[in-house]
Amino acid sequence: MAVKMLLHRAAWTLQQIPLLFLFLLLHLPHCQSGDEDQQTSAPSSAANIRDKAFFTTQENTLARTLQARDSTTVLSLNDATFQDSLVTKSEKSEHAEQTTIPHIKTVIQSTELDDLTILSAHDPKGTRNSKTGVIMKAPYQIRSNKPVLTKSRIKEPASDDQPGNLIPVSPQKLLPAKAEISRADLPQATQPLDEGFNLFFKTNPAEMLDVPITFSKPFPTWVNGTLVRNGLGKFENGPRKFLHAFDGFAKIASWRFTGDGTALFSTKFIRSNFYKDSIRSKTIAPYLLFQSVTPPFSIYEKAQCLMNGIDNMNINVYAFKHPKNKKIEYAVLSDFWILYKISLPKLSTKHRVVPRMKQAQHYIAGVGGLGFLNLLSSAHPLPEPGTDNHLTFLSSVAVMPWADHTMKLIRMKSLKRRRVIAQWPVAKLPYMHSFSVTATKAILLASPFFVNVYCMATKVEPFSCLDWHPEEPTTLYVVDLKSGDLTTITMETVFTMHHVNAYDVSDTQIVMDISTYPNPDFVSHLQLHVLMDPVARNSFDAHAKLKRITIDLTKREAHLAAVDPRPVPGIVSLLDMPAINEAYRSRHYCFVYGLVLKVDNVTLSNIAIVKKDLCHSDGAGGGLGDRMWIQPGIYPVEPWFVANPRAAAEDDGLLFIPVLNGVQKTSTLIVLDARTMTLTNSANLPTIIPYSLHGRFFHGV
């Protein structure tokens, strides 16, 4: 066995020699900044995107009227008493009195006391508003048919120490009925809308274990387990800084609910090799990153990056059950094959895991050289229905130009054990972040966003080496979970990061829902210098669109359609970071929750938590159960649904959402009723949580 292992490792090492030679041969002095003189006909890449002007705010800006009928709940978005208009610049100048474009209907819940407030106000002349700190590029008008707020509905601001009241709400004056509201008439936000947002991307070195936190109300005893979230915690080390948010050092946070109505909070950095080497060297160690660092790595350090590969597991966290002893093992992961095993509830980092597969064409011994290109995988494994297994994919790049790349669907039988269900060659290897699974099939959606091997060998920067080819179609790879049979279908070009859910309609028909973008440009705007600049981050289009793909395997056809077909879809249909009741994973479902950024179409930090009803139409493109929760100065991240164990309905449960309170400069865990989207509970945390990407609730832990 030892001899066989040595032979495998020797073979793998020999494979790296031409790769490193390719790196040394092709690496040019200007590689760090990119080759700006390449032919203009080449496809756009992430490197080119960052040099383009930011998306400008659409000329059609959101005009909002909040007409309050009942301030005791978050009302339905399709309630007839709530109206919004989207008024274009030309309409205001030519026939503003006659023409409006129907938009969504919404209500904003501001605090646990169910106050209502208007989200924001801007100077119609396009100048900076001294109170909100926000520049609006186009004028707008607001029409009102009913009073927005009455003094009787406004409660006095709560004291800062009142539990559960995240931001005191200032009284708003009554707006006259049937009047065009000017900026002077609008209620003003008490704090700049962007205040404190940058704390999401500021290093917090604090670590702690089992710190008691106090909720504003007693917690349901059926909530028994641990919520764990993975994300970013540190954005520089010594003289070097990261350039892209995706590269922040991994840091996890947890909330342990003991079943007696209390909770314990913990947070720690992941002690990866990358993290430990960086701390030891007092700089950012040379490992492969999504983008690079400043000051940049030297040529020698870039070669080290290739040898060290990817090691920063800052995206997600999962639990895997061993098939024999049924022991649960926990791991943090990213879009690559390797994982780091962690322990709960202590959040300690155990060791690195590089799973091996006997059925793989190439022995997987490590991640050095360009070998990391054989380890492209998903940060979102999915449970295989009816089993304790999970599913993922593995993409392998062929470095030699005459060889095909390979894609594989993988069955994860435990943290370390893997089996190939199906594999197939592809001419170009796509980048994929997630995928979908039904009761019988797995569906991989391959957008024309391809890995550029030449670029990888020269720039050593994956961010710059993903090429977008909008002229090429999107390809669906549908794999039968039992037989491994593959069906390939092409469809119109679309890009997605996050799949919502999928289910079988019949043996040959599938429904799959995804959050879509017209292209991957938004990824470039997640660079730290953009996110830390209010003007820059407010200048790009941050909206996804929820769309449904219907797949016919017999006809080999797939049709893409917006869930909300209106020219101006409702806000809830612009969600990303989706969450569902996991009991409805891979089967017919009705509700999806998520985040909508830039709700007012002006300010990125105007973030709503939304609920989309996919089953009960209001006849106009919306859903009868559509809901949203939003509060100025409160910046939420991805929600997670925890079902009531005695639930009789799909949406009977709680949404757990960590939020950043930009006004108070604190982090808070809020809890929403998943049926009504009303705030039911909250607890302030002892430290700020920088931006977290994904997480899960582990029952009974």
mmCIF file of N, CA and C in Angstrom, residues 12-119:
data_model
loop_
_atom_site.group_PDB
_atom_site.id
_atom_site.type_symbol
_atom_site.label_atom_id
_atom_site.label_comp_id
_atom_site.label_asym_id
_atom_site.label_seq_id
_atom_site.Cartn_x
_atom_site.Cartn_y
_atom_site.Cartn_z
ATOM 1 N N TRP A 12 1.653 12.153 -9.677
ATOM 2 C CA TRP A 12 1.022 13.477 -9.541
ATOM 3 C C TRP A 12 2.063 14.586 -9.631
ATOM 4 N N THR A 13 3.232 14.385 -8.983
ATOM 5 C CA THR A 13 4.290 15.390 -9.010
ATOM 6 C C THR A 13 4.777 15.624 -10.430
ATOM 7 N N LEU A 14 4.924 14.547 -11.199
ATOM 8 C CA LEU A 14 5.355 14.690 -12.587
ATOM 9 C C LEU A 14 4.348 15.486 -13.400
ATOM 10 N N GLN A 15 3.058 15.350 -13.040
ATOM 11 C CA GLN A 15 2.033 16.114 -13.763
ATOM 12 C C GLN A 15 2.215 17.611 -13.566
ATOM 13 N N GLN A 16 2.806 18.020 -12.428
ATOM 14 C CA GLN A 16 2.921 19.444 -12.136
ATOM 15 C C GLN A 16 4.077 20.109 -12.870
ATOM 16 N N ILE A 17 5.067 19.311 -13.322
ATOM 17 C CA ILE A 17 6.249 19.899 -13.949
ATOM 18 C C ILE A 17 5.894 20.729 -15.178
ATOM 19 N N PRO A 18 5.096 20.184 -16.131
ATOM 20 C CA PRO A 18 4.758 21.037 -17.276
ATOM 21 C C PRO A 18 3.904 22.228 -16.887
ATOM 22 N N LEU A 19 3.132 22.106 -15.820
ATOM 23 C CA LEU A 19 2.287 23.219 -15.399
ATOM 24 C C LEU A 19 3.128 24.359 -14.855
ATOM 25 N N LEU A 20 4.104 24.032 -14.002
ATOM 26 C CA LEU A 20 4.971 25.071 -13.472
ATOM 27 C C LEU A 20 5.859 25.652 -14.566
ATOM 28 N N PHE A 21 6.287 24.805 -15.501
ATOM 29 C CA PHE A 21 7.060 25.307 -16.634
ATOM 30 C C PHE A 21 6.219 26.284 -17.448
ATOM 31 N N LEU A 22 4.939 25.928 -17.644
ATOM 32 C CA LEU A 22 4.028 26.819 -18.364
ATOM 33 C C LEU A 22 3.904 28.150 -17.643
ATOM 34 N N PHE A 23 3.819 28.106 -16.330
ATOM 35 C CA PHE A 23 3.731 29.341 -15.547
ATOM 36 C C PHE A 23 4.968 30.203 -15.750
ATOM 37 N N LEU A 24 6.151 29.611 -15.618
ATOM 38 C CA LEU A 24 7.384 30.374 -15.747
ATOM 39 C C LEU A 24 7.582 30.888 -17.161
ATOM 40 N N LEU A 25 7.143 30.110 -18.145
ATOM 41 C CA LEU A 25 7.318 30.493 -19.542
ATOM 42 C C LEU A 25 6.401 31.636 -19.934
ATOM 43 N N LEU A 26 5.175 31.572 -19.438
ATOM 44 C CA LEU A 26 4.161 32.522 -19.880
ATOM 45 C C LEU A 26 4.048 33.756 -19.009
ATOM 46 N N HIS A 27 4.618 33.682 -17.801
ATOM 47 C CA HIS A 27 4.429 34.793 -16.880
ATOM 48 C C HIS A 27 5.180 36.023 -17.366
ATOM 49 N N LEU A 28 4.468 37.118 -17.522
ATOM 50 C CA LEU A 28 5.036 38.369 -18.006
ATOM 51 C C LEU A 28 4.972 39.409 -16.903
ATOM 52 N N PRO A 29 5.818 40.443 -16.958
ATOM 53 C CA PRO A 29 5.834 41.446 -15.889
ATOM 54 C C PRO A 29 4.498 42.141 -15.687
ATOM 55 N N HIS A 30 3.693 42.221 -16.745
ATOM 56 C CA HIS A 30 2.437 42.959 -16.622
ATOM 57 C C HIS A 30 1.276 42.067 -16.240
ATOM 58 N N CYS A 31 1.521 40.834 -15.881
ATOM 59 C CA CYS A 31 0.411 39.913 -15.633
ATOM 60 C C CYS A 31 -0.429 40.326 -14.450
ATOM 61 N N GLN A 32 0.185 40.978 -13.460
ATOM 62 C CA GLN A 32 -0.593 41.293 -12.266
ATOM 63 C C GLN A 32 -1.736 42.242 -12.572
ATOM 64 N N SER A 33 -1.451 43.210 -13.451
ATOM 65 C CA SER A 33 -2.493 44.175 -13.764
ATOM 66 C C SER A 33 -3.324 43.779 -14.957
ATOM 67 N N GLY A 34 -2.928 42.719 -15.641
ATOM 68 C CA GLY A 34 -3.700 42.264 -16.789
ATOM 69 C C GLY A 34 -3.164 42.870 -18.064
ATOM 70 N N ASP A 35 -3.379 42.216 -19.177
ATOM 71 C CA ASP A 35 -2.915 42.664 -20.480
ATOM 72 C C ASP A 35 -3.979 43.529 -21.102
ATOM 73 N N GLU A 36 -3.762 44.841 -21.044
ATOM 74 C CA GLU A 36 -4.771 45.760 -21.555
ATOM 75 C C GLU A 36 -4.735 45.866 -23.071
ATOM 76 N N ASP A 37 -3.676 45.282 -23.684
ATOM 77 C CA ASP A 37 -3.534 45.438 -25.125
ATOM 78 C C ASP A 37 -4.026 44.246 -25.895
ATOM 79 N N GLN A 38 -4.728 43.328 -25.240
ATOM 80 C CA GLN A 38 -5.240 42.173 -25.954
ATOM 81 C C GLN A 38 -6.267 42.623 -26.972
ATOM 82 N N GLN A 39 -6.470 41.784 -27.969
ATOM 83 C CA GLN A 39 -7.365 42.143 -29.053
ATOM 84 C C GLN A 39 -8.759 42.428 -28.515
ATOM 85 N N THR A 40 -9.383 43.423 -29.095
ATOM 86 C CA THR A 40 -10.678 43.878 -28.598
ATOM 87 C C THR A 40 -11.782 42.900 -28.870
ATOM 88 N N SER A 41 -11.566 41.963 -29.770
ATOM 89 C CA SER A 41 -12.620 41.006 -30.090
ATOM 90 C C SER A 41 -12.696 39.864 -29.103
ATOM 91 N N ALA A 42 -11.748 39.803 -28.166
ATOM 92 C CA ALA A 42 -11.756 38.719 -27.186
ATOM 93 C C ALA A 42 -12.957 38.852 -26.282
ATOM 94 N N PRO A 43 -13.465 37.744 -25.769
ATOM 95 C CA PRO A 43 -14.620 37.798 -24.889
ATOM 96 C C PRO A 43 -14.306 38.564 -23.624
ATOM 97 N N SER A 44 -15.346 39.154 -23.038
ATOM 98 C CA SER A 44 -15.156 39.910 -21.811
ATOM 99 C C SER A 44 -14.814 38.979 -20.678
ATOM 100 N N SER A 45 -14.015 39.448 -19.735
ATOM 101 C CA SER A 45 -13.643 38.653 -18.570
ATOM 102 C C SER A 45 -13.839 39.483 -17.330
ATOM 103 N N ALA A 46 -13.708 38.832 -16.170
ATOM 104 C CA ALA A 46 -13.861 39.554 -14.916
ATOM 105 C C ALA A 46 -12.807 40.643 -14.781
ATOM 106 N N ALA A 47 -11.615 40.424 -15.383
ATOM 107 C CA ALA A 47 -10.586 41.452 -15.321
ATOM 108 C C ALA A 47 -11.014 42.693 -16.074
ATOM 109 N N ASN A 48 -11.678 42.494 -17.223
ATOM 110 C CA ASN A 48 -12.131 43.639 -17.994
ATOM 111 C C ASN A 48 -13.275 44.354 -17.302
ATOM 112 N N ILE A 49 -14.104 43.577 -16.633
ATOM 113 C CA ILE A 49 -15.282 44.155 -15.990
ATOM 114 C C ILE A 49 -14.896 45.224 -14.987
ATOM 115 N N ARG A 50 -13.842 44.955 -14.221
ATOM 116 C CA ARG A 50 -13.511 45.880 -13.144
ATOM 117 C C ARG A 50 -13.019 47.219 -13.668
ATOM 118 N N ASP A 51 -12.598 47.291 -14.947
ATOM 119 C CA ASP A 51 -12.141 48.542 -15.526
ATOM 120 C C ASP A 51 -13.255 49.316 -16.209
ATOM 121 N N LYS A 52 -14.435 48.722 -16.265
ATOM 122 C CA LYS A 52 -15.548 49.397 -16.914
ATOM 123 C C LYS A 52 -16.213 50.369 -15.958
ATOM 124 N N ALA A 53 -16.938 51.284 -16.518
ATOM 125 C CA ALA A 53 -17.723 52.180 -15.669
ATOM 126 C C ALA A 53 -18.796 51.383 -14.968
ATOM 127 N N PHE A 54 -19.139 51.802 -13.770
ATOM 128 C CA PHE A 54 -20.185 51.111 -13.034
ATOM 129 C C PHE A 54 -21.523 51.331 -13.716
ATOM 130 N N PHE A 55 -22.397 50.367 -13.498
ATOM 131 C CA PHE A 55 -23.742 50.552 -14.009
ATOM 132 C C PHE A 55 -24.316 51.834 -13.422
ATOM 133 N N THR A 56 -24.897 52.635 -14.246
ATOM 134 C CA THR A 56 -25.558 53.834 -13.730
ATOM 135 C C THR A 56 -26.961 53.491 -13.289
ATOM 136 N N THR A 57 -27.432 54.266 -12.338
ATOM 137 C CA THR A 57 -28.791 54.048 -11.861
ATOM 138 C C THR A 57 -29.763 54.261 -13.007
ATOM 139 N N GLN A 58 -30.754 53.392 -13.136
ATOM 140 C CA GLN A 58 -31.719 53.506 -14.212
ATOM 141 C C GLN A 58 -32.420 54.853 -14.157
ATOM 142 N N GLU A 59 -32.789 55.368 -15.351
ATOM 143 C CA GLU A 59 -33.505 56.633 -15.375
ATOM 144 C C GLU A 59 -34.839 56.499 -14.660
ATOM 145 N N ASN A 60 -35.396 55.306 -14.739
ATOM 146 C CA ASN A 60 -36.635 55.071 -13.993
ATOM 147 C C ASN A 60 -36.283 54.825 -12.541
ATOM 148 N N THR A 61 -36.558 55.762 -11.659
ATOM 149 C CA THR A 61 -36.233 55.602 -10.242
ATOM 150 C C THR A 61 -37.496 55.345 -9.464
ATOM 151 N N LEU A 62 -37.299 54.697 -8.350
ATOM 152 C CA LEU A 62 -38.434 54.198 -7.594
ATOM 153 C C LEU A 62 -39.116 55.320 -6.834
ATOM 154 N N ALA A 63 -40.409 55.524 -7.104
ATOM 155 C CA ALA A 63 -41.201 56.501 -6.366
ATOM 156 C C ALA A 63 -42.131 55.753 -5.443
ATOM 157 N N ARG A 64 -42.095 56.067 -4.194
ATOM 158 C CA ARG A 64 -42.746 55.219 -3.196
ATOM 159 C C ARG A 64 -43.782 55.989 -2.389
ATOM 160 N N THR A 65 -44.977 55.424 -2.280
ATOM 161 C CA THR A 65 -45.983 55.938 -1.369
ATOM 162 C C THR A 65 -46.409 54.822 -0.450
ATOM 163 N N LEU A 66 -46.289 55.020 0.825
ATOM 164 C CA LEU A 66 -46.708 54.013 1.788
ATOM 165 C C LEU A 66 -48.029 54.467 2.389
ATOM 166 N N GLN A 67 -49.078 53.742 2.118
ATOM 167 C CA GLN A 67 -50.396 54.130 2.581
ATOM 168 C C GLN A 67 -50.823 53.153 3.656
ATOM 169 N N ALA A 68 -50.838 53.597 4.884
ATOM 170 C CA ALA A 68 -51.010 52.689 6.006
ATOM 171 C C ALA A 68 -52.479 52.494 6.335
ATOM 172 N N ARG A 69 -52.911 51.257 6.251
ATOM 173 C CA ARG A 69 -54.271 50.921 6.650
ATOM 174 C C ARG A 69 -54.282 50.307 8.041
ATOM 175 N N ASP A 70 -53.289 49.492 8.330
ATOM 176 C CA ASP A 70 -53.253 48.787 9.604
ATOM 177 C C ASP A 70 -51.800 48.605 9.979
ATOM 178 N N SER A 71 -51.365 49.240 11.050
ATOM 179 C CA SER A 71 -49.955 49.200 11.420
ATOM 180 C C SER A 71 -49.632 48.075 12.377
ATOM 181 N N THR A 72 -50.514 47.109 12.521
ATOM 182 C CA THR A 72 -50.269 46.047 13.487
ATOM 183 C C THR A 72 -49.564 44.850 12.885
ATOM 184 N N THR A 73 -49.465 44.740 11.565
ATOM 185 C CA THR A 73 -48.779 43.619 10.934
ATOM 186 C C THR A 73 -48.038 44.100 9.708
ATOM 187 N N VAL A 74 -47.194 43.257 9.194
ATOM 188 C CA VAL A 74 -46.628 43.498 7.871
ATOM 189 C C VAL A 74 -47.648 42.998 6.871
ATOM 190 N N LEU A 75 -48.221 43.900 6.102
ATOM 191 C CA LEU A 75 -49.342 43.541 5.246
ATOM 192 C C LEU A 75 -48.868 42.884 3.963
ATOM 193 N N SER A 76 -49.812 42.233 3.303
ATOM 194 C CA SER A 76 -49.540 41.568 2.035
ATOM 195 C C SER A 76 -49.101 42.580 0.998
ATOM 196 N N LEU A 77 -48.130 42.205 0.161
ATOM 197 C CA LEU A 77 -47.660 43.100 -0.886
ATOM 198 C C LEU A 77 -48.691 43.291 -1.981
ATOM 199 N N ASN A 78 -49.718 42.443 -2.017
ATOM 200 C CA ASN A 78 -50.720 42.607 -3.060
ATOM 201 C C ASN A 78 -51.969 43.300 -2.523
ATOM 202 N N ASP A 79 -51.873 43.851 -1.288
ATOM 203 C CA ASP A 79 -53.019 44.529 -0.708
ATOM 204 C C ASP A 79 -53.387 45.737 -1.562
ATOM 205 N N ALA A 80 -54.646 45.862 -1.883
ATOM 206 C CA ALA A 80 -55.092 46.891 -2.817
ATOM 207 C C ALA A 80 -54.919 48.298 -2.274
ATOM 208 N N THR A 81 -54.782 48.466 -0.972
ATOM 209 C CA THR A 81 -54.656 49.806 -0.420
ATOM 210 C C THR A 81 -53.236 50.340 -0.472
ATOM 211 N N PHE A 82 -52.292 49.515 -0.962
ATOM 212 C CA PHE A 82 -50.907 49.949 -1.053
ATOM 213 C C PHE A 82 -50.522 50.110 -2.517
ATOM 214 N N GLN A 83 -49.989 51.270 -2.883
ATOM 215 C CA GLN A 83 -49.646 51.525 -4.271
ATOM 216 C C GLN A 83 -48.281 52.183 -4.353
ATOM 217 N N ASP A 84 -47.570 51.841 -5.403
ATOM 218 C CA ASP A 84 -46.319 52.500 -5.754
ATOM 219 C C ASP A 84 -46.377 52.858 -7.225
ATOM 220 N N SER A 85 -45.632 53.866 -7.616
ATOM 221 C CA SER A 85 -45.531 54.219 -9.026
ATOM 222 C C SER A 85 -44.076 54.398 -9.388
ATOM 223 N N LEU A 86 -43.744 53.969 -10.579
ATOM 224 C CA LEU A 86 -42.420 54.199 -11.124
ATOM 225 C C LEU A 86 -42.597 55.204 -12.248
ATOM 226 N N VAL A 87 -42.123 56.415 -12.056
ATOM 227 C CA VAL A 87 -42.397 57.501 -12.985
ATOM 228 C C VAL A 87 -41.118 57.859 -13.714
ATOM 229 N N THR A 88 -41.146 57.816 -15.028
ATOM 230 C CA THR A 88 -39.942 58.111 -15.793
ATOM 231 C C THR A 88 -39.746 59.606 -15.924
ATOM 232 N N LYS A 89 -38.530 59.970 -16.260
ATOM 233 C CA LYS A 89 -38.190 61.380 -16.398
ATOM 234 C C LYS A 89 -39.027 62.043 -17.480
ATOM 235 N N SER A 90 -39.205 61.363 -18.611
ATOM 236 C CA SER A 90 -39.977 61.935 -19.707
ATOM 237 C C SER A 90 -41.437 62.071 -19.333
ATOM 238 N N GLU A 91 -41.957 61.115 -18.575
ATOM 239 C CA GLU A 91 -43.358 61.187 -18.177
ATOM 240 C C GLU A 91 -43.600 62.389 -17.286
ATOM 241 N N LYS A 92 -42.646 62.688 -16.402
ATOM 242 C CA LYS A 92 -42.851 63.808 -15.498
ATOM 243 C C LYS A 92 -42.869 65.119 -16.263
ATOM 244 N N SER A 93 -42.069 65.192 -17.322
ATOM 245 C CA SER A 93 -41.987 66.445 -18.047
ATOM 246 C C SER A 93 -43.126 66.621 -19.037
ATOM 247 N N GLU A 94 -43.709 65.505 -19.537
ATOM 248 C CA GLU A 94 -44.710 65.620 -20.581
ATOM 249 C C GLU A 94 -46.128 65.388 -20.085
ATOM 250 N N HIS A 95 -46.346 64.333 -19.337
ATOM 251 C CA HIS A 95 -47.714 64.046 -18.914
ATOM 252 C C HIS A 95 -47.692 63.334 -17.575
ATOM 253 N N ALA A 96 -47.041 63.982 -16.606
ATOM 254 C CA ALA A 96 -46.889 63.345 -15.300
ATOM 255 C C ALA A 96 -48.223 63.082 -14.635
ATOM 256 N N GLU A 97 -49.225 63.889 -14.913
ATOM 257 C CA GLU A 97 -50.514 63.706 -14.249
ATOM 258 C C GLU A 97 -51.260 62.499 -14.776
ATOM 259 N N GLN A 98 -50.980 62.102 -16.019
ATOM 260 C CA GLN A 98 -51.781 61.049 -16.635
ATOM 261 C C GLN A 98 -51.133 59.671 -16.574
ATOM 262 N N THR A 99 -49.818 59.604 -16.558
ATOM 263 C CA THR A 99 -49.168 58.326 -16.794
ATOM 264 C C THR A 99 -48.304 57.908 -15.618
ATOM 265 N N THR A 100 -48.515 56.703 -15.148
ATOM 266 C CA THR A 100 -47.609 56.067 -14.199
ATOM 267 C C THR A 100 -47.458 54.615 -14.610
ATOM 268 N N ILE A 101 -46.397 54.010 -14.176
ATOM 269 C CA ILE A 101 -46.172 52.595 -14.464
ATOM 270 C C ILE A 101 -46.450 51.813 -13.199
ATOM 271 N N PRO A 102 -47.399 50.890 -13.202
ATOM 272 C CA PRO A 102 -47.690 50.126 -11.980
ATOM 273 C C PRO A 102 -46.450 49.386 -11.506
ATOM 274 N N HIS A 103 -46.217 49.486 -10.217
ATOM 275 C CA HIS A 103 -45.074 48.780 -9.635
ATOM 276 C C HIS A 103 -45.570 47.931 -8.486
ATOM 277 N N ILE A 104 -44.731 47.673 -7.524
ATOM 278 C CA ILE A 104 -45.141 46.797 -6.447
ATOM 279 C C ILE A 104 -45.935 47.553 -5.400
ATOM 280 N N LYS A 105 -46.540 46.787 -4.526
ATOM 281 C CA LYS A 105 -47.250 47.329 -3.380
ATOM 282 C C LYS A 105 -46.556 46.823 -2.146
ATOM 283 N N THR A 106 -46.223 47.709 -1.230
ATOM 284 C CA THR A 106 -45.377 47.293 -0.118
ATOM 285 C C THR A 106 -45.706 48.026 1.160
ATOM 286 N N VAL A 107 -45.265 47.453 2.249
ATOM 287 C CA VAL A 107 -45.333 48.109 3.547
ATOM 288 C C VAL A 107 -44.048 47.786 4.275
ATOM 289 N N ILE A 108 -43.554 48.728 5.020
ATOM 290 C CA ILE A 108 -42.308 48.541 5.733
ATOM 291 C C ILE A 108 -42.590 48.481 7.223
ATOM 292 N N GLN A 109 -42.161 47.408 7.859
ATOM 293 C CA GLN A 109 -42.249 47.330 9.308
ATOM 294 C C GLN A 109 -40.944 47.830 9.874
ATOM 295 N N SER A 110 -40.994 48.799 10.773
ATOM 296 C CA SER A 110 -39.774 49.421 11.243
ATOM 297 C C SER A 110 -39.224 48.811 12.508
ATOM 298 N N THR A 111 -40.076 48.418 13.438
ATOM 299 C CA THR A 111 -39.600 47.848 14.685
ATOM 300 C C THR A 111 -40.550 46.772 15.133
ATOM 301 N N GLU A 112 -40.212 46.171 16.248
ATOM 302 C CA GLU A 112 -41.077 45.152 16.820
ATOM 303 C C GLU A 112 -42.428 45.737 17.206
ATOM 304 N N LEU A 113 -42.472 47.068 17.413
ATOM 305 C CA LEU A 113 -43.719 47.725 17.797
ATOM 306 C C LEU A 113 -44.630 47.961 16.609
ATOM 307 N N ASP A 114 -44.209 47.481 15.444
ATOM 308 C CA ASP A 114 -45.016 47.556 14.228
ATOM 309 C C ASP A 114 -45.268 48.984 13.773
ATOM 310 N N ASP A 115 -44.311 49.878 14.001
ATOM 311 C CA ASP A 115 -44.423 51.207 13.430
ATOM 312 C C ASP A 115 -44.168 51.129 11.935
ATOM 313 N N LEU A 116 -44.598 52.144 11.224
ATOM 314 C CA LEU A 116 -44.334 52.228 9.794
ATOM 315 C C LEU A 116 -43.514 53.472 9.529
ATOM 316 N N THR A 117 -42.608 53.365 8.590
ATOM 317 C CA THR A 117 -41.833 54.535 8.228
ATOM 318 C C THR A 117 -41.495 54.481 6.753
ATOM 319 N N ILE A 118 -41.252 55.620 6.152
ATOM 320 C CA ILE A 118 -40.816 55.657 4.761
ATOM 321 C C ILE A 118 -39.316 55.403 4.712
ATOM 322 N N LEU A 119 -38.907 54.657 3.720
ATOM 323 C CA LEU A 119 -37.539 54.170 3.645
ATOM 324 C C LEU A 119 -36.512 55.285 3.520
#
